[in-house]
CSV table of C-alpha atoms in Angstrom, one decimal:
chain,number,residue,atom,x,y,z
A,12,MET,CA,-6.8,16.6,-20.2
A,13,SER,CA,-5.6,13.1,-20.6
A,14,VAL,CA,-2.5,11.9,-19.0
A,15,HIS,CA,-0.4,8.7,-19.2
A,16,ALA,CA,-1.1,7.7,-15.5
A,17,SER,CA,-3.1,5.3,-13.3
A,18,CYS,CA,-5.3,6.4,-10.4
A,19,VAL,CA,-6.7,4.7,-7.3
A,20,GLU,CA,-8.6,6.0,-4.3
A,21,LEU,CA,-7.2,4.9,-0.8
A,22,MET,CA,-8.7,5.8,2.5
A,23,GLY,CA,-10.7,8.6,0.8
A,24,LYS,CA,-7.7,10.2,-1.1
A,25,GLY,CA,-7.2,10.1,-4.8
A,26,LEU,CA,-3.7,9.0,-5.9
A,27,LEU,CA,-2.4,9.9,-9.4
A,28,ILE,CA,0.2,7.3,-10.2
A,29,CYS,CA,2.6,8.7,-12.7
A,30,GLY,CA,5.9,7.4,-14.3
A,31,LYS,CA,7.4,6.2,-17.5
A,32,SER,CA,6.4,3.0,-19.0
A,33,GLY,CA,7.8,0.1,-17.1
A,34,THR,CA,8.0,1.9,-13.7
A,35,GLY,CA,5.3,-0.2,-12.1
A,36,LYS,CA,2.1,2.0,-12.2
A,37,SER,CA,-0.2,-1.0,-12.8
A,38,ASP,CA,1.7,-3.2,-10.3
A,39,LEU,CA,1.5,-0.6,-7.6
A,40,CYS,CA,-2.3,-0.2,-8.4
A,41,LEU,CA,-2.8,-4.0,-7.8
A,42,ARG,CA,-0.9,-3.9,-4.5
A,43,LEU,CA,-2.9,-0.8,-3.4
A,44,ILE,CA,-6.1,-2.5,-4.3
A,45,ASP,CA,-5.0,-5.4,-2.2
A,46,LEU,CA,-4.6,-2.9,0.8
A,47,GLY,CA,-8.2,-1.6,0.1
A,48,ALA,CA,-7.8,0.9,-2.6
A,49,ARG,CA,-10.3,1.3,-5.3
A,50,LEU,CA,-9.5,1.4,-9.0
A,51,VAL,CA,-10.3,4.6,-10.9
A,52,ALA,CA,-8.1,4.2,-14.0
A,53,ASP,CA,-5.2,2.2,-15.3
A,54,ASP,CA,-2.7,3.7,-17.9
A,55,GLN,CA,-4.8,6.5,-19.1
A,56,THR,CA,-6.5,9.0,-16.7
A,57,GLN,CA,-8.7,12.0,-17.5
A,58,ILE,CA,-8.1,15.0,-15.3
A,59,GLU,CA,-10.0,18.2,-14.9
A,60,ASN,CA,-10.3,21.1,-12.4
A,61,VAL,CA,-13.9,21.1,-11.2
A,62,GLY,CA,-14.7,24.0,-8.9
A,63,GLY,CA,-11.2,24.0,-7.5
A,64,LYS,CA,-10.9,20.2,-7.1
A,65,LEU,CA,-8.7,18.0,-9.2
A,66,ILE,CA,-11.0,15.3,-10.4
A,67,ALA,CA,-9.6,12.1,-12.1
A,68,SER,CA,-11.7,9.6,-14.1
A,69,CYS,CA,-11.2,6.9,-16.6
A,70,PRO,CA,-11.9,7.0,-20.4
A,71,GLU,CA,-15.1,4.9,-21.0
A,72,PRO,CA,-13.4,2.0,-23.0
A,73,LEU,CA,-10.9,1.4,-20.2
A,74,ARG,CA,-13.2,1.6,-17.1
A,75,GLY,CA,-12.8,-1.3,-14.7
A,76,LEU,CA,-9.7,-2.8,-16.7
A,77,LEU,CA,-6.3,-3.4,-15.0
A,78,GLU,CA,-3.2,-4.7,-16.8
A,79,ILE,CA,-1.6,-7.3,-14.7
A,80,ARG,CA,1.8,-8.2,-16.2
A,81,GLY,CA,2.1,-12.0,-16.7
A,82,ILE,CA,-1.6,-12.5,-16.7
A,83,GLY,CA,-3.2,-9.9,-19.0
A,84,ILE,CA,-6.0,-7.4,-18.8
A,85,VAL,CA,-8.5,-8.2,-16.0
A,86,HIS,CA,-11.9,-6.8,-15.1
A,87,MET,CA,-11.8,-5.1,-11.7
A,88,PRO,CA,-14.3,-3.4,-9.5
A,89,PHE,CA,-13.9,0.4,-9.9
A,90,ILE,CA,-15.2,3.8,-9.0
A,91,PRO,CA,-16.0,6.4,-11.8
A,92,GLN,CA,-14.0,9.2,-10.3
A,93,THR,CA,-12.0,10.6,-7.4
A,94,GLU,CA,-10.5,13.8,-6.2
A,95,ILE,CA,-6.7,13.8,-6.6
A,96,HIS,CA,-4.9,14.5,-3.3
A,97,LEU,CA,-1.5,13.1,-4.1
A,98,LYS,CA,0.8,12.5,-7.0
A,99,LEU,CA,2.9,9.4,-6.9
A,100,ASP,CA,6.0,10.0,-9.1
A,101,LEU,CA,7.5,6.6,-9.7
A,102,ARG,CA,11.3,6.3,-10.3
A,103,THR,CA,13.4,3.3,-10.8
A,104,GLU,CA,16.6,4.8,-12.2
A,105,GLU,CA,17.5,7.2,-9.4
A,106,LYS,CA,18.1,7.0,-5.8
A,107,ILE,CA,15.3,8.3,-3.6
A,108,ASP,CA,16.2,10.7,-0.7
A,109,ARG,CA,15.9,9.1,2.8
A,110,MET,CA,14.3,12.2,4.1
A,111,PRO,CA,13.2,14.5,1.3
A,112,MET,CA,11.7,18.1,1.6
A,113,PRO,CA,8.0,18.2,0.8
A,114,GLU,CA,7.3,18.8,-2.8
A,115,THR,CA,4.4,20.0,-4.8
A,116,GLU,CA,3.3,20.3,-8.3
A,117,VAL,CA,0.7,22.3,-10.2
A,118,ILE,CA,-1.7,20.3,-12.3
A,119,SER,CA,-4.7,22.0,-14.0
A,120,GLY,CA,-4.0,25.2,-11.9
A,121,LEU,CA,-4.0,23.3,-8.6
A,122,GLU,CA,-1.1,22.6,-6.3
A,123,ILE,CA,-0.9,18.9,-5.0
A,124,PRO,CA,1.8,17.1,-3.0
A,125,VAL,CA,4.2,14.8,-4.8
A,126,PHE,CA,5.6,11.6,-3.4
A,127,ARG,CA,8.6,10.1,-5.3
A,128,LEU,CA,9.2,6.3,-4.8
A,129,ASN,CA,10.3,3.2,-6.5
A,130,ALA,CA,7.2,1.1,-7.1
A,131,PHE,CA,9.2,-2.2,-7.1
A,132,GLU,CA,10.4,-1.8,-3.6
A,133,ALA,CA,8.7,-4.5,-1.3
A,134,SER,CA,7.5,-1.7,1.0
A,135,ALA,CA,6.2,0.7,-1.8
A,136,ALA,CA,2.3,0.2,-1.2
A,137,LEU,CA,2.9,0.4,2.6
A,138,LYS,CA,4.8,3.7,2.2
A,139,VAL,CA,1.9,5.0,0.1
A,140,LYS,CA,-0.6,3.9,2.8
A,141,THR,CA,1.6,5.7,5.4
A,142,TYR,CA,1.7,8.9,3.3
A,143,VAL,CA,-2.1,8.8,3.0
A,144,GLN,CA,-2.5,8.3,6.8
A,145,ILE,CA,-0.3,11.5,7.1
A,146,LEU,CA,-2.6,13.3,4.7
A,147,ASN,CA,-5.6,12.2,6.8
A,148,GLY,CA,-4.0,13.3,10.0
A,149,GLN,CA,-3.5,9.8,11.4
A,150,LYS,CA,0.2,10.0,11.5
A,151,LYS,CA,2.8,12.8,11.6
A,152,VAL,CA,6.2,13.3,10.2
A,153,ILE,CA,8.6,14.5,12.8
A,154,ARG,CA,11.7,14.5,10.6
């Protein structure tokens, strides 16, 4: 299935970046790439359940392309696919809970964690990096 979302891989974890138009999907991708993430797809992501893993890839004509607002569409290094471990749900119009309860969502029959954030906050990319470190067992939430 094709979804209106971007996707990167950070520290071995695929991140599906979802949100309405103008919520900062491509901008967050650019900042995550600066932190060491690898681009999979910008704006359009193909998702499929392959043997119990949620695999993301980019439609052929868009591979390696990232829209950078104010510059244009730029060729970027990319990887052809990644396993999605986390959905980033970008929100700009609502307040984000300070200490939310963990959330999950079922995509193509598989349950994955969801992290809601405002991509335009200065700390957004670092919050995502911290969440991935939690997924990797490098940090722990103590509430």
